[in-house]
CSV table of C-alpha atoms in Angstrom, one decimal:
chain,number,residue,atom,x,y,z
A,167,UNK,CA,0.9,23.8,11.3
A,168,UNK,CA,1.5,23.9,7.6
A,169,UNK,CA,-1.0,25.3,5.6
A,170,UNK,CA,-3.4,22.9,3.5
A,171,UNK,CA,-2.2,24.7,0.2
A,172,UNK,CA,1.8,24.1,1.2
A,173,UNK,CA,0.5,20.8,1.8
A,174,UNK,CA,-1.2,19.6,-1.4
A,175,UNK,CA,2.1,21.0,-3.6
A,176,UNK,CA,3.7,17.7,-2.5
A,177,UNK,CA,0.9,15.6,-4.3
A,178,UNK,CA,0.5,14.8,-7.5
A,179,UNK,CA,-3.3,16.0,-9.4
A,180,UNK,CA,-4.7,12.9,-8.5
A,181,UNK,CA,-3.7,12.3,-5.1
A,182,UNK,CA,-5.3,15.9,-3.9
A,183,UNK,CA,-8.7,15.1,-3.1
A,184,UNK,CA,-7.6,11.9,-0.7
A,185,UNK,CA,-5.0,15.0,0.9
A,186,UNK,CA,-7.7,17.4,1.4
A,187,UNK,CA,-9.7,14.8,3.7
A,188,UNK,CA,-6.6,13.8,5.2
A,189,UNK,CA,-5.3,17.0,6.0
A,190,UNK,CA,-9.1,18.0,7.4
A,191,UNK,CA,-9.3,15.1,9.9
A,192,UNK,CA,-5.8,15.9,11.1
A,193,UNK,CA,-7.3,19.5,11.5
A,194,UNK,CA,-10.0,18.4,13.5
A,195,UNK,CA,-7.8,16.2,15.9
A,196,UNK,CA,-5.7,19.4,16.2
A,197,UNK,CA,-8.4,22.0,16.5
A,198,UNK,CA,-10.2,19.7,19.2
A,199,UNK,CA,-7.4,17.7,20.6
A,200,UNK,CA,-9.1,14.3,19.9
A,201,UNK,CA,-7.7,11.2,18.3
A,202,UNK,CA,-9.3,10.7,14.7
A,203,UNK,CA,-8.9,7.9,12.4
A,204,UNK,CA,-9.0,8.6,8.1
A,205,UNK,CA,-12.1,7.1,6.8
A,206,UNK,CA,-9.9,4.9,4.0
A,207,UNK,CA,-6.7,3.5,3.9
A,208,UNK,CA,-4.1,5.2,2.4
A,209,UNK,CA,-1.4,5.1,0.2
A,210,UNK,CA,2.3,4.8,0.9
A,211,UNK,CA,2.9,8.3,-0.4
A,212,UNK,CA,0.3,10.4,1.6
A,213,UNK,CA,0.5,8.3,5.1
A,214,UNK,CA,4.5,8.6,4.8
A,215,UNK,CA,4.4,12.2,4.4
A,216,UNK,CA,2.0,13.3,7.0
A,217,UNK,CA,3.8,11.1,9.4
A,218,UNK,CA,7.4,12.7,8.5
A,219,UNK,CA,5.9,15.9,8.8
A,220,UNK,CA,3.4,16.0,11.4
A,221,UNK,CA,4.3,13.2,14.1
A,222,UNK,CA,6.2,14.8,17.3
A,223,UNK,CA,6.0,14.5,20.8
A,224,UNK,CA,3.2,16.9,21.0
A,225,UNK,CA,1.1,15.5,18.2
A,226,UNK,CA,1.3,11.7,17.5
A,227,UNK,CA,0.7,10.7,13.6
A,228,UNK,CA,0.7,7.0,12.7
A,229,UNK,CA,-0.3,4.6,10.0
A,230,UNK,CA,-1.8,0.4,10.6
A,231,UNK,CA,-3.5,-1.8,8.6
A,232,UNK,CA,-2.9,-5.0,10.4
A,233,UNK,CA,-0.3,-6.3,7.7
A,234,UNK,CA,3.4,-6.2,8.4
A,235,UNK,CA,4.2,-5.6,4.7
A,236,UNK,CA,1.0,-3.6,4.1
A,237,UNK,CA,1.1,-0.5,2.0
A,238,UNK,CA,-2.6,0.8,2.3
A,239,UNK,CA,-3.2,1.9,5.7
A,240,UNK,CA,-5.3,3.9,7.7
A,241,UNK,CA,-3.6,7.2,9.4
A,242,UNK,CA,-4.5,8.1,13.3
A,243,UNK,CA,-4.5,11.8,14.7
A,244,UNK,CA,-3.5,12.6,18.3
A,245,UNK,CA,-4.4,8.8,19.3
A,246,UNK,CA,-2.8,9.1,22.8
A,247,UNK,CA,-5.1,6.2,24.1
A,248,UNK,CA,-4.4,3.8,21.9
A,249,UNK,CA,-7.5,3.4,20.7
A,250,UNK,CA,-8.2,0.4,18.4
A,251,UNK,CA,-8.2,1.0,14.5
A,252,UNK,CA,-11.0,1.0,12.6
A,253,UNK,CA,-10.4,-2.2,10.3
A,254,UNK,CA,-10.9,-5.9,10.1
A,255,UNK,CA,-9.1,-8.4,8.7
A,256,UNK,CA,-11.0,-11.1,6.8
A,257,UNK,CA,-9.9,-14.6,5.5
A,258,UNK,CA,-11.3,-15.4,2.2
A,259,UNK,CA,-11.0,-19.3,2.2
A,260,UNK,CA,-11.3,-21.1,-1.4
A,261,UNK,CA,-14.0,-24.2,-1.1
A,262,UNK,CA,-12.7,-25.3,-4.7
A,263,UNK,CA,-10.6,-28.4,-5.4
A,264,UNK,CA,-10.4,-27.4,-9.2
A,265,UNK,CA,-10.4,-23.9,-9.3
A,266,UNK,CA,-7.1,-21.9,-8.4
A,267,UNK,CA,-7.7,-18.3,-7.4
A,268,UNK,CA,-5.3,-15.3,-8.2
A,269,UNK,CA,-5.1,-11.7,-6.7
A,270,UNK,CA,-7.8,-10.1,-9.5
A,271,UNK,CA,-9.7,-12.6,-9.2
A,272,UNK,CA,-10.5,-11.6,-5.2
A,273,UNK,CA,-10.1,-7.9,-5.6
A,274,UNK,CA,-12.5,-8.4,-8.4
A,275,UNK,CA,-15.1,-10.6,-6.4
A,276,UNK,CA,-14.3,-7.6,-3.5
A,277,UNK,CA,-15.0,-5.1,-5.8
A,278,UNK,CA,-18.5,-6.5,-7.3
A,279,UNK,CA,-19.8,-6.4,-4.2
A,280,UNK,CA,-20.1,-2.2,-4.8
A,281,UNK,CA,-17.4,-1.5,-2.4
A,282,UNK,CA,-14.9,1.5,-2.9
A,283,UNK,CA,-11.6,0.6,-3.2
A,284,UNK,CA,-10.2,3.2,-0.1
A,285,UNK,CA,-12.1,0.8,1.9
A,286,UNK,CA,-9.7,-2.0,1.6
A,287,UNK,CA,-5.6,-2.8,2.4
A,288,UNK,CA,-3.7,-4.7,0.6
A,289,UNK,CA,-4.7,-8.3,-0.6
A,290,UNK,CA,-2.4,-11.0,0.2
A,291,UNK,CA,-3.3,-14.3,-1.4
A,292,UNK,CA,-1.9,-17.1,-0.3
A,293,UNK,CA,-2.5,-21.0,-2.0
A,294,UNK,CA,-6.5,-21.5,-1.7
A,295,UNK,CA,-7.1,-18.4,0.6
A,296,UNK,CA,-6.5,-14.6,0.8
A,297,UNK,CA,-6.3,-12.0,3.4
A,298,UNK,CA,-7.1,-8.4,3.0
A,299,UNK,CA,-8.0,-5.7,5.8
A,300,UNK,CA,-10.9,-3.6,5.5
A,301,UNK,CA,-12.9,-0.9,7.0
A,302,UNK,CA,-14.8,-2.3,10.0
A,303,UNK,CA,-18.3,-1.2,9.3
A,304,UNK,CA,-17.9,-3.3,6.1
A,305,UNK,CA,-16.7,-6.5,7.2
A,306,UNK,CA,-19.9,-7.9,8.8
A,307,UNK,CA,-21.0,-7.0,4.9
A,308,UNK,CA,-18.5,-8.9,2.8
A,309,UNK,CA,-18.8,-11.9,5.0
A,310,UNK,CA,-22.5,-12.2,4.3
A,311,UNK,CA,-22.3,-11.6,0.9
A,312,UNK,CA,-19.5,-13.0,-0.5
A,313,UNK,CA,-20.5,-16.1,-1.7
A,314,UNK,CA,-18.4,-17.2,-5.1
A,315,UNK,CA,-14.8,-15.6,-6.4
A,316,UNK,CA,-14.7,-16.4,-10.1
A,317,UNK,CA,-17.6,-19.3,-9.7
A,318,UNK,CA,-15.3,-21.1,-7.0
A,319,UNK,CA,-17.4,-21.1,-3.7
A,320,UNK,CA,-15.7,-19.4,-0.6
A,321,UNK,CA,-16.5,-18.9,3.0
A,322,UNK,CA,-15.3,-15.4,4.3
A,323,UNK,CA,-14.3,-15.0,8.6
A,324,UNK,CA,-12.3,-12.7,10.9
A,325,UNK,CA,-9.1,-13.4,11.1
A,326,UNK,CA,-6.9,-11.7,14.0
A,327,UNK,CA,-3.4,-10.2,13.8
A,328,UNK,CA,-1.8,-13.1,16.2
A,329,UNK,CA,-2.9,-15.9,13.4
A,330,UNK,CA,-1.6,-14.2,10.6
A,331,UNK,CA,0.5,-15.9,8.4
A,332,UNK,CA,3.9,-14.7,7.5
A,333,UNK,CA,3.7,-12.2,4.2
A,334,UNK,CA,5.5,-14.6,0.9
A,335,UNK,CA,8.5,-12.6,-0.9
A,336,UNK,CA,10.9,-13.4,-3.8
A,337,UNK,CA,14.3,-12.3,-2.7
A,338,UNK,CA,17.0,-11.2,-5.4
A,339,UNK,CA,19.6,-9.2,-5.5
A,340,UNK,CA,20.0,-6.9,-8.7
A,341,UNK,CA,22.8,-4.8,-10.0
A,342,UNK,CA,22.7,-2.0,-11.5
A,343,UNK,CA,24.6,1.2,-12.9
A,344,UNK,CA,22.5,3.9,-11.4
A,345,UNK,CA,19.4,4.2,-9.0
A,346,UNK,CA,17.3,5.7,-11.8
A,347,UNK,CA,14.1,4.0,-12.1
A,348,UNK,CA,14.6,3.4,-15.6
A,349,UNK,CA,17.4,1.3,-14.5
A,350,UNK,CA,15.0,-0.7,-12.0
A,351,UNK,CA,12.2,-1.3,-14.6
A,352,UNK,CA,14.5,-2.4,-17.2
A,353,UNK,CA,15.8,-5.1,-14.7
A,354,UNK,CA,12.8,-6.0,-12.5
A,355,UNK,CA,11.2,-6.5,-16.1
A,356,UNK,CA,14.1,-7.6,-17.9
A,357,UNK,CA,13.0,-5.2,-20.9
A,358,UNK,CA,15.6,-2.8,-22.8
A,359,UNK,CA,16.3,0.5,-21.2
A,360,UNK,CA,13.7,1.8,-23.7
A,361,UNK,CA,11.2,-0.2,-23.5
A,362,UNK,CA,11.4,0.6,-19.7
A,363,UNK,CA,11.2,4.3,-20.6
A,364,UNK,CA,8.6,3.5,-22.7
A,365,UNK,CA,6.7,1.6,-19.8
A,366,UNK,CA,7.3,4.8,-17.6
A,367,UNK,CA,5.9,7.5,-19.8
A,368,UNK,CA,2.6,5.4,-20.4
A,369,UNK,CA,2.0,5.2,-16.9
A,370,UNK,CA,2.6,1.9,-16.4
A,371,UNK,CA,4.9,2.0,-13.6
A,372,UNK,CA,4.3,3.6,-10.0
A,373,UNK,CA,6.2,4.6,-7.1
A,374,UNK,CA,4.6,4.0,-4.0
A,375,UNK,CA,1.4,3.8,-5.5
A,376,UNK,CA,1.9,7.1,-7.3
A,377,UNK,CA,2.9,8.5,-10.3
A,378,UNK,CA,6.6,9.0,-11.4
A,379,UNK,CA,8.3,12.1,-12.2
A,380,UNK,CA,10.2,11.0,-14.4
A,381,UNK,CA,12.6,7.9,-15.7
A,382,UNK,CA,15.6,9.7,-13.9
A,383,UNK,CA,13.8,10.1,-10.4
A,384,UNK,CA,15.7,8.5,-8.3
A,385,UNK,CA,14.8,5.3,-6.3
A,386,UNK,CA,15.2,5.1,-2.4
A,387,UNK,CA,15.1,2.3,0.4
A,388,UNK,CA,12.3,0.7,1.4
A,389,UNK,CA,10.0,2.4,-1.8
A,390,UNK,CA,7.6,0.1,-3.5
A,391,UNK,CA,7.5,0.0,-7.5
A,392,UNK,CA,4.8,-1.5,-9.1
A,393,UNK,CA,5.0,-2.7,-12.8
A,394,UNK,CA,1.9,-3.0,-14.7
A,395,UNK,CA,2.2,-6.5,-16.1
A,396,UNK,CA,5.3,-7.6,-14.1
A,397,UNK,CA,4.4,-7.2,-10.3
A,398,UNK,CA,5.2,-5.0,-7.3
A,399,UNK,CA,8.8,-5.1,-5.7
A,400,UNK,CA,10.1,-3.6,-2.4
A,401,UNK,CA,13.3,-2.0,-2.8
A,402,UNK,CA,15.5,-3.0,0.5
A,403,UNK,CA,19.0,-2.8,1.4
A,404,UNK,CA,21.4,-0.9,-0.7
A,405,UNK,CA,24.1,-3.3,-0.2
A,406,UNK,CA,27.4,-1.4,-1.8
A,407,UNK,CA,28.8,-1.1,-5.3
A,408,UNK,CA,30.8,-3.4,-7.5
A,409,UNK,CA,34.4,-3.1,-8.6
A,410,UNK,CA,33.0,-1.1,-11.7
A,411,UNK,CA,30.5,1.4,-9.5
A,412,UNK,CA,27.6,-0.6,-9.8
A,413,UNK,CA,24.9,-0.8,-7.1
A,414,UNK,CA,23.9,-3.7,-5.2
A,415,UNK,CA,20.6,-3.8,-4.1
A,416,UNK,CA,18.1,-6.4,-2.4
A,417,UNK,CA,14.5,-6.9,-3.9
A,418,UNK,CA,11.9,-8.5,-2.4
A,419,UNK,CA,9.0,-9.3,-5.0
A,420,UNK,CA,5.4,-9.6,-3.6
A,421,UNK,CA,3.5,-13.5,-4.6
């Protein structure tokens, strides 16, 4: 197995702490030969990596989080029995006729309740209700306590995988001269090339949920890139080049 130092040179400063635990309870369901689950979801770039590097036929590594389109998710070790995952996936229904409720106004609501933010997926917020998975010993929790979002009253209940409703995308297609992610801020935002560069070097944009390398990293299938400010977009299908060279490539922007 690769060694916890080779490991962490693949993650960025701020990323190595969530790693460290990851690569421990992998360690243990190794060492032991039991299935383990992280104790917080995780982001696209760590859950992708250990999967790509550690999943075989001899030692099964995946990711869930109940949510087709999900991008937090918790990662199993040597889970050979299929053994539920530790989350639950709670409806947060809006009671208000008057008051409309966005995505920070539920995180925020979420997060006022002294919860860490590892403990929760992804929010998906549909008209007067939201969806978000979180870790199981919390749920009993945040549906007993979570009374108001932004002053609106709201009732909070489990809601299982089978019921979910279908995730909501803008499609588009973009074109553009290179897959440089300057090139895909300046579009996504429809901003100059430098104010997209700008955007890049103040850490306003993130790959995956982590932070770039650079303007000229280069952008690949099925990456997320969130714009602080503008949104988060799923890069799909590469679809070919123009005439003149230029890509064509299908977005799907999260609402």
């Amino acid at each position: 197995m690769i060694s916890k130092d080779d490991i962490l040179k693949n993650f960025s400063k701020e990323d190595i702490e969530d790693v460290i635990k990851v690569y421990e309870c992998m360690n243990i369901a190794y060492l032991k030969d039991i299935p383990t689950f992280t104790k917080f979801f995780c982001k696209p770039n760590i859950w992708m990596y250990f999967i790509k590097e550690f999943n075989s036929n001899n030692f099964s590594v995946k990711a869930e989080c109940g949510l087709d389109e999900g991008d937090r998710k918790i990662l199993s070790f040597n889970n050979i029995y299929s053994i539920p995952y530790p989350y639950k996936i709670l409806k947060i229904s809006n009671s208000s006729k008057f008051n409309k409720l966005t995505h920070r106004d539920y995180l925020g609501a979420l997060m006022a309740l002294g919860l860490e933010r590892d403990k929760l997926g992804d929010l998906r917020v549909n008209d007067d209700y939201a969806i978000v998975p979180v870790y199981e010993e919390l749920a009993d929790y945040i549906c007993t306590e979570l009374k108001l979002v932004n002053k609106a009253p709201v009732k909070v209940c489990e809601i299982f995988e089978e019921d979910l409703p279908k995730a909501n995308f803008k499609e588009e297609t973009i074109i553009i001269p290179s897959l440089r992610l300057d090139n895909f801020v300046s579009k996504l935002s429809n901003v100059s090339r430098g104010k997209a560069i700008t955007l890049i070097d103040t850490n306003k944009v993130l790959v995956d949920y982590a932070k770039v390398k650079g303007k000229s990293q280069e952008i690949k299938e099925g990456q997320r890139i969130t714009i602080s400010g503008t949104g988060k977009f799923l890069v799909g299908n590469i679809m070919g080049n123009t005439k003149s060279g230029r890509y064509k490539i299908n977005i799907k922007k999260y609402i």
